[in-house]
Short mmCIF file of C-alpha atoms in Angstrom, two decimals:
data_model
loop_
_atom_site.label_atom_id
_atom_site.label_comp_id
_atom_site.label_asym_id
_atom_site.label_seq_id
_atom_site.Cartn_x
_atom_site.Cartn_y
_atom_site.Cartn_z
CA MET A 1 26.61 -8.93 19.14
CA LYS A 2 26.34 -10.64 15.76
CA TYR A 3 22.74 -11.41 14.78
CA ASP A 4 21.43 -14.29 12.71
CA VAL A 5 19.27 -11.89 10.69
CA VAL A 6 19.46 -8.11 10.38
CA ILE A 7 16.37 -6.45 8.83
CA ILE A 8 16.56 -2.92 7.49
CA GLY A 9 13.25 -1.04 7.57
CA SER A 10 10.23 -1.63 9.80
CA GLY A 11 7.44 -1.35 7.24
CA LEU A 12 4.93 -4.18 7.24
CA GLY A 13 7.27 -6.47 5.28
CA GLY A 14 10.17 -5.93 7.67
CA LEU A 15 7.96 -6.47 10.72
CA GLN A 16 6.47 -9.64 9.28
CA CYS A 17 9.88 -11.06 8.39
CA ALA A 18 11.16 -10.22 11.88
CA TYR A 19 8.13 -11.93 13.41
CA ILE A 20 8.43 -15.09 11.29
CA LEU A 21 12.15 -15.54 11.84
CA SER A 22 12.19 -14.63 15.54
CA LYS A 23 9.33 -17.07 16.06
CA GLU A 24 11.50 -19.74 14.42
CA GLY A 25 14.36 -19.10 16.83
CA TYR A 26 16.58 -16.77 14.81
CA ARG A 27 18.32 -13.93 16.63
CA VAL A 28 16.79 -10.99 14.81
CA CYS A 29 17.62 -7.28 14.80
CA LEU A 30 15.12 -4.92 13.17
CA ILE A 31 16.48 -1.46 12.33
CA GLU A 32 14.28 1.61 11.77
CA LYS A 33 15.45 5.17 11.05
CA ASN A 34 12.32 6.86 12.46
CA PRO A 35 11.03 7.05 16.04
CA GLN A 36 7.85 5.21 14.99
CA LEU A 37 7.70 1.75 13.46
CA GLY A 38 5.46 0.65 10.65
CA GLY A 39 6.18 2.55 7.43
CA CYS A 40 2.75 3.09 5.85
CA LEU A 41 1.16 1.64 8.99
CA GLN A 42 2.20 4.74 10.94
CA THR A 43 -0.49 6.89 12.50
CA PHE A 44 -0.42 10.34 14.05
CA LYS A 45 -2.74 12.24 16.36
CA ARG A 46 -4.03 15.79 15.95
CA ASP A 47 -6.67 17.52 18.10
CA GLY A 48 -7.49 14.17 19.71
CA SER A 49 -8.10 12.48 16.34
CA ILE A 50 -6.08 9.48 15.07
CA PHE A 51 -5.09 9.49 11.40
CA ASP A 52 -3.74 6.68 9.25
CA THR A 53 -0.99 7.69 6.85
CA GLY A 54 -1.32 4.86 4.36
CA MET A 55 -3.26 1.80 5.48
CA HIS A 56 -6.86 2.96 5.24
CA TYR A 57 -8.69 -0.33 4.78
CA ILE A 58 -7.98 -4.02 4.32
CA GLY A 59 -9.79 -6.96 2.76
CA SER A 60 -10.39 -10.72 3.13
CA MET A 61 -10.69 -10.47 6.90
CA ASP A 62 -13.87 -12.47 7.47
CA GLU A 63 -13.13 -15.65 9.41
CA GLY A 64 -11.36 -18.20 7.22
CA GLN A 65 -10.62 -15.77 4.39
CA MET A 66 -7.14 -15.32 3.00
CA LEU A 67 -5.77 -12.35 4.97
CA GLU A 68 -7.52 -13.43 8.17
CA LYS A 69 -5.59 -16.73 7.97
CA TYR A 70 -2.31 -14.86 7.64
CA PHE A 71 -3.25 -12.47 10.44
CA ARG A 72 -4.12 -15.45 12.62
CA TYR A 73 -0.59 -16.79 12.11
CA PHE A 74 0.85 -13.36 12.95
CA GLY A 75 -1.19 -13.22 16.18
CA LEU A 76 -3.30 -10.33 14.88
CA SER A 77 -6.68 -11.89 14.16
CA GLY A 78 -9.09 -10.96 16.94
CA LYS A 79 -6.52 -8.59 18.49
CA ILE A 80 -6.92 -5.55 16.24
CA LYS A 81 -10.01 -3.33 16.22
CA LEU A 82 -11.81 -3.34 12.88
CA ARG A 83 -15.13 -2.14 11.51
CA ARG A 84 -16.69 -3.97 8.57
CA LEU A 85 -17.62 -1.67 5.71
CA ASP A 86 -21.05 -1.59 4.06
CA GLU A 87 -21.43 -4.92 2.29
CA ASN A 88 -23.82 -3.35 -0.22
CA GLY A 89 -21.28 -0.73 -1.22
CA TYR A 90 -17.91 -0.68 0.55
CA ASP A 91 -16.49 1.46 -2.28
CA VAL A 92 -18.47 4.13 -4.10
CA VAL A 93 -17.25 5.41 -7.45
CA ARG A 94 -18.57 8.88 -8.28
CA TYR A 95 -18.30 9.38 -12.02
CA GLY A 96 -20.28 11.50 -14.46
CA GLY A 97 -22.56 12.84 -11.77
CA LYS A 98 -23.68 9.39 -10.56
CA GLU A 99 -22.69 6.96 -7.82
CA TYR A 100 -21.79 3.34 -8.51
CA LYS A 101 -21.37 0.89 -5.64
CA PHE A 102 -18.95 -2.03 -5.27
CA ALA A 103 -20.68 -4.64 -3.14
CA MET A 104 -19.03 -7.47 -1.19
CA GLY A 105 -19.31 -10.97 -2.59
CA TYR A 106 -18.92 -11.84 -6.26
CA ASP A 107 -22.62 -12.42 -6.93
CA ARG A 108 -23.70 -9.29 -5.06
CA PHE A 109 -21.00 -7.28 -6.85
CA VAL A 110 -22.41 -8.32 -10.23
CA GLU A 111 -26.07 -7.89 -9.31
CA THR A 112 -25.50 -4.42 -7.81
CA LEU A 113 -23.80 -3.12 -10.96
CA VAL A 114 -26.24 -4.87 -13.30
CA LYS A 115 -28.93 -2.55 -11.87
CA GLU A 116 -26.94 0.36 -13.32
CA PHE A 117 -25.81 -1.50 -16.46
CA PRO A 118 -28.62 -3.95 -17.33
CA LYS A 119 -27.08 -4.85 -20.71
CA GLU A 120 -23.64 -5.60 -19.25
CA ARG A 121 -24.23 -8.75 -17.22
CA ASP A 122 -21.91 -10.75 -19.47
CA ALA A 123 -19.10 -8.20 -19.07
CA LEU A 124 -19.47 -8.11 -15.30
CA THR A 125 -19.56 -11.90 -15.12
CA LYS A 126 -16.34 -12.05 -17.15
CA TYR A 127 -14.77 -9.46 -14.86
CA VAL A 128 -15.38 -11.41 -11.65
CA ALA A 129 -14.41 -14.68 -13.37
CA LYS A 130 -11.05 -13.13 -14.23
CA ILE A 131 -10.61 -11.93 -10.64
CA LYS A 132 -11.12 -15.51 -9.46
CA GLU A 133 -8.73 -16.83 -12.09
CA VAL A 134 -5.99 -14.39 -11.11
CA SER A 135 -6.32 -15.00 -7.36
CA ASN A 136 -6.49 -18.76 -7.89
CA SER A 137 -3.19 -18.67 -9.80
CA VAL A 138 -1.21 -17.63 -6.70
CA ASP A 139 -0.25 -20.52 -4.43
CA LEU A 140 0.44 -18.27 -1.43
CA TYR A 141 -2.90 -16.52 -1.85
CA ASN A 142 -4.57 -19.91 -1.46
CA MET A 143 -1.98 -21.49 0.90
CA ARG A 144 -1.59 -24.53 -1.28
CA ASP A 145 1.12 -27.14 -0.84
CA PHE A 146 4.15 -26.43 -2.97
CA ASN A 147 4.97 -29.22 -5.41
CA GLY A 148 7.46 -27.32 -7.52
CA VAL A 149 7.54 -23.84 -8.99
CA ASN A 150 4.17 -22.43 -10.08
CA THR A 151 4.50 -19.39 -12.31
CA SER A 152 1.02 -19.39 -13.87
CA TYR A 153 0.26 -16.05 -12.17
CA PHE A 154 3.05 -14.42 -14.18
CA GLU A 155 1.02 -14.44 -17.42
CA PHE A 156 -1.25 -11.82 -15.83
CA PHE A 157 1.74 -9.47 -15.50
CA GLY A 158 1.99 -9.41 -19.31
CA ILE A 159 -1.59 -8.23 -19.94
CA GLY A 160 -2.71 -4.63 -19.45
CA ILE A 161 -5.73 -3.95 -17.24
CA ASP A 162 -6.97 -1.40 -19.78
CA SER A 163 -6.74 -3.94 -22.61
CA PHE A 164 -8.65 -6.49 -20.58
CA ILE A 165 -11.45 -4.05 -19.67
CA ASN A 166 -11.75 -3.09 -23.36
CA SER A 167 -12.03 -6.77 -24.28
CA ILE A 168 -15.08 -7.40 -22.10
CA THR A 169 -17.15 -4.25 -22.71
CA SER A 170 -17.51 -1.33 -25.10
CA ASN A 171 -19.56 0.69 -22.61
CA PRO A 172 -17.38 3.72 -21.75
CA THR A 173 -19.09 4.37 -18.42
CA LEU A 174 -18.74 0.79 -17.22
CA LYS A 175 -15.06 0.84 -18.22
CA SER A 176 -14.55 3.94 -16.08
CA VAL A 177 -16.44 2.48 -13.13
CA LEU A 178 -14.47 -0.79 -13.15
CA LEU A 179 -11.29 1.32 -13.19
CA GLY A 180 -12.71 3.65 -10.56
CA THR A 181 -10.41 2.54 -7.73
CA LEU A 182 -7.21 2.83 -9.77
CA SER A 183 -5.75 5.27 -7.24
CA LEU A 184 -5.34 2.18 -5.01
CA TYR A 185 -2.50 1.17 -7.32
CA ALA A 186 -1.68 4.50 -9.04
CA GLY A 187 -2.63 2.96 -12.35
CA VAL A 188 -1.09 4.06 -15.64
CA LYS A 189 -3.03 3.17 -18.78
CA GLU A 190 -0.01 2.16 -20.85
CA LYS A 191 1.70 0.18 -18.08
CA THR A 192 -0.45 -1.27 -15.30
CA PRO A 193 -0.71 -5.08 -15.59
CA LEU A 194 -3.94 -6.97 -15.06
CA TYR A 195 -2.52 -8.82 -12.05
CA ILE A 196 -2.22 -5.85 -9.69
CA PRO A 197 -5.78 -4.38 -9.72
CA LEU A 198 -7.45 -7.79 -9.81
CA ILE A 199 -5.45 -9.32 -6.94
CA ILE A 200 -6.24 -6.19 -4.90
CA HIS A 201 -9.92 -6.28 -5.88
CA SER A 202 -10.16 -9.99 -5.06
CA SER A 203 -9.27 -9.18 -1.46
CA TYR A 204 -11.76 -6.34 -0.97
CA ILE A 205 -14.62 -8.00 -2.81
CA GLU A 206 -14.47 -10.87 -0.29
CA SER A 207 -14.78 -8.47 2.65
CA ALA A 208 -13.57 -4.97 3.46
CA TYR A 209 -12.72 -3.48 6.86
CA ARG A 210 -11.46 -0.22 8.33
CA PHE A 211 -9.09 0.06 11.25
CA VAL A 212 -10.61 1.56 14.39
CA ASP A 213 -7.95 3.73 16.08
CA GLY A 214 -5.50 3.29 13.22
CA GLY A 215 -3.36 0.71 11.46
CA SER A 216 -0.48 1.17 13.89
CA GLN A 217 -2.23 -1.50 15.98
CA VAL A 218 -0.65 -3.97 13.56
CA SER A 219 2.91 -2.63 13.91
CA ASP A 220 2.56 -2.29 17.70
CA LEU A 221 1.47 -5.91 18.12
CA LEU A 222 4.08 -7.30 15.75
CA ALA A 223 6.80 -5.33 17.54
CA GLN A 224 5.58 -6.66 20.89
CA TYR A 225 5.71 -10.25 19.61
CA ILE A 226 9.17 -9.77 18.07
CA ILE A 227 10.57 -8.62 21.41
CA GLU A 228 8.79 -11.46 23.24
CA ASN A 229 10.45 -13.84 20.78
CA GLY A 230 13.86 -12.47 21.78
CA GLY A 231 14.26 -10.05 18.88
CA THR A 232 15.90 -6.63 19.06
CA ILE A 233 14.36 -3.46 17.62
CA LEU A 234 16.45 -0.34 17.07
CA LYS A 235 14.59 2.93 16.44
CA LYS A 236 16.15 6.25 15.37
CA SER A 237 18.83 4.14 13.71
CA GLU A 238 19.30 5.06 10.08
CA VAL A 239 21.33 2.65 7.98
CA THR A 240 23.95 4.77 6.24
CA LYS A 241 26.20 2.12 4.67
CA PHE A 242 26.35 -1.56 3.75
CA ILE A 243 29.70 -3.12 4.59
CA PHE A 244 31.06 -6.05 2.56
CA SER A 245 33.91 -8.51 3.01
CA ASN A 246 34.80 -11.90 1.53
CA HIS A 247 32.13 -11.74 -1.19
CA LYS A 248 29.25 -11.25 1.21
CA LEU A 249 27.52 -8.61 3.32
CA ASP A 250 29.17 -8.42 6.71
CA ALA A 251 27.46 -5.51 8.52
CA VAL A 252 25.45 -2.32 8.18
CA GLU A 253 26.52 1.04 9.53
CA ILE A 254 23.88 3.02 11.44
CA ASN A 255 23.91 6.78 11.97
CA HIS A 256 27.37 6.99 10.34
CA SER A 257 28.96 5.30 13.36
CA GLU A 258 27.94 1.96 14.89
CA HIS A 259 28.17 -1.31 12.97
CA ILE A 260 25.53 -4.05 13.25
CA GLU A 261 26.86 -7.43 12.15
CA GLY A 262 24.75 -10.27 10.81
CA LYS A 263 24.81 -13.61 9.05
CA VAL A 264 21.84 -12.77 6.81
CA PHE A 265 20.42 -9.38 5.88
CA ILE A 266 16.91 -8.49 4.66
CA SER A 267 16.34 -5.09 3.08
CA ASN A 268 12.83 -3.67 3.36
CA ILE A 269 13.83 -0.29 1.92
CA HIS A 270 13.46 0.89 -1.67
CA PRO A 271 16.05 -0.90 -3.87
CA LYS A 272 17.29 2.44 -5.22
CA LYS A 273 17.94 3.70 -1.69
CA MET A 274 19.68 0.43 -0.85
CA LEU A 275 22.00 0.65 -3.87
CA GLU A 276 23.00 4.21 -2.95
CA MET A 277 24.57 2.81 0.22
CA MET A 278 26.40 -0.06 -1.50
CA ASP A 279 29.82 -0.12 -3.10
CA THR A 280 30.32 -3.71 -4.18
CA HIS A 281 31.16 -5.65 -7.33
CA LEU A 282 28.73 -8.38 -6.23
CA LEU A 283 25.87 -6.47 -7.83
CA LYS A 284 26.68 -6.09 -11.51
CA PRO A 285 26.34 -2.75 -13.34
CA ALA A 286 23.50 -4.17 -15.45
CA TYR A 287 21.46 -4.87 -12.28
CA ARG A 288 22.17 -1.40 -10.90
CA HIS A 289 21.19 0.27 -14.17
CA ARG A 290 17.97 -1.73 -14.34
CA ILE A 291 16.97 -0.71 -10.81
CA TYR A 292 17.86 2.95 -11.28
CA ASP A 293 15.94 3.08 -14.58
CA LEU A 294 12.72 1.79 -13.03
CA GLU A 295 9.87 4.28 -12.78
CA ASP A 296 8.06 4.81 -9.49
CA THR A 297 4.34 5.25 -8.95
CA SER A 298 2.95 8.73 -8.42
CA GLY A 299 2.98 10.62 -5.16
CA ILE A 300 0.00 12.03 -3.29
CA PHE A 301 -1.23 15.08 -1.49
CA SER A 302 -3.13 14.10 1.65
CA LEU A 303 -5.54 16.28 3.60
CA TYR A 304 -6.35 15.26 7.18
CA VAL A 305 -9.54 16.89 8.44
CA VAL A 306 -10.51 16.91 12.12
CA LEU A 307 -14.28 17.17 12.47
CA LYS A 308 -16.24 18.89 15.20
CA LYS A 309 -17.92 16.45 17.55
CA LYS A 310 -21.25 15.06 16.31
CA SER A 311 -21.28 17.33 13.25
CA PHE A 312 -20.85 14.96 10.28
CA LYS A 313 -22.56 11.59 9.95
CA TYR A 314 -20.24 8.59 9.68
CA LEU A 315 -20.20 7.13 6.15
CA ASN A 316 -19.34 3.45 6.05
CA GLN A 317 -17.98 3.57 2.51
CA ASN A 318 -14.89 4.83 0.71
CA TYR A 319 -15.51 7.39 -2.04
CA TYR A 320 -13.58 7.66 -5.32
CA HIS A 321 -14.56 10.89 -7.06
CA PHE A 322 -13.61 11.89 -10.62
CA ASP A 323 -13.72 15.35 -12.14
CA THR A 324 -12.48 14.11 -15.50
CA GLN A 325 -14.15 12.06 -18.21
CA ASN A 326 -11.11 9.83 -18.59
CA VAL A 327 -10.35 8.19 -15.25
CA TRP A 328 -6.75 7.60 -16.34
CA ASP A 329 -6.14 11.37 -16.36
CA GLY A 330 -5.83 11.85 -12.60
CA GLU A 331 -2.08 12.46 -12.84
CA LYS A 332 -2.40 14.66 -15.93
CA TYR A 333 -3.34 17.84 -14.15
CA THR A 334 -2.30 21.45 -14.36
CA ASP A 335 -2.14 23.90 -11.48
CA ALA A 336 -5.42 25.34 -12.74
CA ASN A 337 -7.46 22.10 -12.89
CA TRP A 338 -5.93 20.25 -9.91
CA PRO A 339 -7.35 18.09 -8.37
CA ARG A 340 -8.95 15.96 -11.06
CA GLY A 341 -10.34 13.59 -8.47
CA TYR A 342 -9.74 12.20 -5.00
CA MET A 343 -10.34 9.22 -2.76
CA MET A 344 -12.02 9.84 0.59
CA HIS A 345 -11.67 7.70 3.69
CA ILE A 346 -13.42 8.24 7.01
CA SER A 347 -11.84 6.92 10.18
CA PRO A 348 -14.27 5.21 12.56
CA ASP A 349 -14.55 6.63 16.06
CA ALA A 350 -14.19 3.86 18.65
CA ASN A 351 -16.67 5.68 20.89
CA ASP A 352 -19.25 6.81 18.32
CA GLU A 353 -20.72 4.75 15.48
CA GLU A 354 -23.13 7.48 14.32
CA TYR A 355 -20.76 10.38 13.70
CA ALA A 356 -17.40 10.64 11.96
CA ASP A 357 -14.25 11.65 13.79
CA ASN A 358 -12.19 12.69 10.80
CA ILE A 359 -11.87 12.60 7.02
CA ILE A 360 -8.80 11.77 4.91
CA LEU A 361 -8.59 12.92 1.30
CA ASN A 362 -5.88 11.65 -1.06
CA THR A 363 -5.20 12.98 -4.54
CA TYR A 364 -2.33 12.78 -7.01
CA MET A 365 0.66 15.07 -6.62
CA LYS A 366 3.75 15.02 -8.83
CA TRP A 367 7.27 15.09 -7.48
CA ASP A 368 7.93 18.15 -9.66
CA ASP A 369 5.42 20.08 -7.54
CA VAL A 370 7.69 19.74 -4.49
CA LYS A 371 11.09 19.33 -6.14
CA ALA A 372 12.11 22.86 -5.13
CA TRP A 373 12.16 21.70 -1.49
CA GLU A 374 13.67 18.21 -1.99
CA ASN A 375 16.80 19.06 0.03
CA THR A 376 14.82 20.24 3.06
CA THR A 377 13.71 18.29 6.11
CA VAL A 378 10.44 18.03 8.04
CA GLU A 379 9.30 21.31 9.65
CA LYS A 380 12.21 23.14 7.99
CA ARG A 381 10.91 23.68 4.47
CA GLY A 382 10.18 27.41 4.67
CA ASP A 383 7.22 29.75 4.23
CA ASP A 384 6.85 29.15 0.48
CA TYR A 385 6.26 25.46 1.09
CA LYS A 386 3.71 26.18 3.81
CA ALA A 387 1.91 28.62 1.52
CA MET A 388 1.80 26.03 -1.28
CA LYS A 389 0.31 23.43 1.05
CA GLN A 390 -2.24 25.96 2.30
CA ARG A 391 -3.38 26.76 -1.25
CA LYS A 392 -3.72 23.08 -2.09
CA ALA A 393 -5.60 22.31 1.12
CA GLU A 394 -8.08 25.15 0.62
CA LYS A 395 -8.73 24.10 -2.97
CA LEU A 396 -9.33 20.50 -1.94
CA ILE A 397 -11.69 21.60 0.84
CA SER A 398 -13.69 23.66 -1.65
CA VAL A 399 -14.06 20.56 -3.85
CA LEU A 400 -15.14 18.52 -0.84
CA GLU A 401 -17.76 21.16 0.07
CA ARG A 402 -19.11 21.01 -3.46
CA ASP A 403 -19.51 17.22 -3.25
CA PHE A 404 -20.68 17.08 0.38
CA PRO A 405 -22.52 20.37 0.98
CA GLY A 406 -22.22 21.62 4.54
CA VAL A 407 -19.05 19.73 5.42
CA GLY A 408 -17.11 22.98 5.66
CA LYS A 409 -19.06 23.99 8.77
CA CYS A 410 -18.08 20.68 10.39
CA ILE A 411 -14.32 21.20 10.09
CA LYS A 412 -12.50 21.88 13.34
CA SER A 413 -8.96 21.88 11.89
CA TYR A 414 -6.96 20.32 9.08
CA TYR A 415 -3.43 19.23 8.24
CA SER A 416 -1.75 18.16 5.03
CA SER A 417 1.18 16.20 3.63
CA THR A 418 2.97 15.97 0.29
CA PRO A 419 5.28 13.44 -1.41
CA LEU A 420 8.11 15.01 0.61
CA THR A 421 6.36 14.02 3.82
CA TYR A 422 5.92 10.43 2.62
CA ARG A 423 9.56 10.32 1.53
CA ASP A 424 10.81 11.40 4.93
CA TYR A 425 8.47 9.33 7.09
CA THR A 426 8.10 6.12 5.07
CA GLY A 427 11.31 6.09 3.04
CA THR A 428 9.64 5.78 -0.36
CA ASN A 429 11.57 7.04 -3.37
CA LYS A 430 10.38 10.55 -4.23
CA GLY A 431 7.37 9.96 -1.99
CA SER A 432 5.75 7.49 -4.39
CA MET A 433 2.54 5.89 -3.14
CA TYR A 434 3.23 2.29 -4.00
CA GLY A 435 6.89 1.97 -4.93
CA ILE A 436 8.03 0.69 -8.30
CA LEU A 437 5.61 1.00 -11.22
CA LYS A 438 5.06 -2.36 -12.90
CA ASP A 439 4.97 -2.43 -16.71
CA TYR A 440 3.00 -5.13 -18.54
CA SER A 441 4.93 -4.48 -21.78
CA ASN A 442 8.17 -5.54 -20.07
CA PRO A 443 7.19 -7.43 -16.89
CA LEU A 444 10.61 -8.95 -16.24
CA LYS A 445 12.27 -5.54 -16.08
CA SER A 446 10.05 -4.31 -13.24
CA MET A 447 9.95 -7.65 -11.41
CA ILE A 448 12.38 -7.81 -8.47
CA LEU A 449 12.93 -11.10 -6.69
CA PRO A 450 13.65 -11.58 -2.96
CA LYS A 451 16.94 -13.35 -3.71
CA THR A 452 19.92 -11.25 -4.83
CA LYS A 453 23.41 -11.95 -6.20
CA VAL A 454 24.77 -11.15 -2.75
CA PRO A 455 24.58 -14.61 -1.15
CA ASN A 456 23.36 -13.41 2.26
CA LEU A 457 21.14 -10.47 1.17
CA LEU A 458 17.39 -10.84 0.64
CA LEU A 459 14.76 -8.26 -0.27
CA THR A 460 11.18 -7.80 0.90
CA GLY A 461 8.45 -5.13 0.94
CA GLN A 462 6.11 -3.43 -1.50
CA ASN A 463 8.68 -3.20 -4.31
CA ILE A 464 8.95 -6.98 -4.46
CA ASN A 465 5.90 -8.69 -5.99
CA ILE A 466 3.21 -6.04 -5.36
CA HIS A 467 2.24 -3.44 -2.76
CA GLY A 468 -0.57 -3.36 -0.22
CA VAL A 469 -1.21 -5.57 2.79
CA VAL A 470 -1.85 -8.65 0.65
CA GLY A 471 1.13 -8.13 -1.64
CA VAL A 472 3.57 -7.31 1.16
CA THR A 473 2.37 -10.23 3.31
CA ILE A 474 2.84 -12.70 0.47
CA CYS A 475 6.27 -11.23 -0.20
CA SER A 476 7.36 -11.57 3.45
CA VAL A 477 6.57 -15.28 3.20
CA LEU A 478 8.50 -15.56 -0.08
CA THR A 479 11.49 -13.87 1.56
CA CYS A 480 11.48 -15.96 4.74
CA ALA A 481 10.96 -19.15 2.74
CA GLU A 482 14.47 -18.65 1.35
CA LEU A 483 15.69 -19.47 4.87
CA LEU A 484 12.98 -21.78 6.19
CA GLY A 485 11.71 -23.61 3.12
CA MET A 486 8.37 -22.84 1.47
CA GLY A 487 6.56 -26.07 2.31
CA TYR A 488 7.51 -25.85 5.98
CA LEU A 489 6.45 -22.21 6.32
CA VAL A 490 3.15 -22.58 4.47
CA LYS A 491 2.16 -25.48 6.73
CA LYS A 492 2.93 -23.37 9.79
CA ILE A 493 0.75 -20.53 8.53
CA ARG A 494 -2.06 -22.78 7.37
CA ASN A 495 -2.19 -24.65 10.68
CA ALA A 496 -1.97 -21.58 12.93
#
């Protein structure tokens, strides 16, 4: 069977594109190499506890807010189980021996931090004003009618977040606190543009929620709707080659054997991985070289802790802890001083609001730390790899015990993952957290558009525009608008 649209990769972007186009009557085939759909939405279960692998919390989900409107269109609003985080401090930055809270709502955000920085009201007011300016510059963030091309948001890709923070305050502690959630975007001082952290912060500052029973609720529901719309989903089907004829993409090969033909193709995999499977003159050498030269964001080491029942009180905040004076130095560790900080998420228990079910810790980990095992596969990496993970896990647990005394006695079991795990389960290049690293000094180089020089090949996912639920959702609309028309699609979403 020849499909109208073939989508490679079932991360959030691929699922959303499959939903949009199947809903509009296209014959869609979604192809996924793993047994489980969802990319970073995947969850796994250990000792009766459900763990998220990447999607730990989402923002703008109060009724009528930006992401809630999109989720309503996707049939998700009111269908997924969420728990609203503490509005007086949904994120807690632990820096220099003190805690600083990020509160929901722009006014509350300012007033909460002014208590800690009474002389910095002007700086904090400028910070939230810039967040509003950045988010207001994006038509799809605000679901405005399209009356031509609006590129005003692009100016914020050419300004560094560090430069902006320095321009509004000289207080070193406030600078560090405002940058305290930079692990959400794997920030790099010399590269990260203003746009990325502020568009992410704009979402969470409106409202922040955790998934109850994991983010795979989203992928499960979207998959259900795609099938109900007549779409086809192929699991355990790895795309191994792109097949061209007559100056266009004709089919993809899966598992080195079967061919899936299509009229239009959407790639939701990393552009570098995609190019490795292509042998065509339609993509010029200059484009290939640009993609291959792009730097990826850092990888992470994740520790998944199963807690004993009713042993550790549920904390309705996320914690970002720093063991370094310069918050930008998280990646600049040695084996002796690792980890230099971590972010901590606690998964809500659907049956218990008082006690926590599990804890997830994420901290930076370089590809070089696991490069020795890059040619191995899951569960077949050898004893040396297991020993390395054990050492890392024990060190991270000792840091957690220092910061939360007594937590060690609450641990029932724990599991860990490295950039290799993320590479093999989510398809990211070298296990990077958030795909391609954007560079404000050369924004056009790291900007990849949905439309390609191959006339029937489109791109979507976290490497296009920006990562995260908000970035990927906006990108899925940009991609599908190439087929449906932007004005038409925005009206459909807005009126859902």
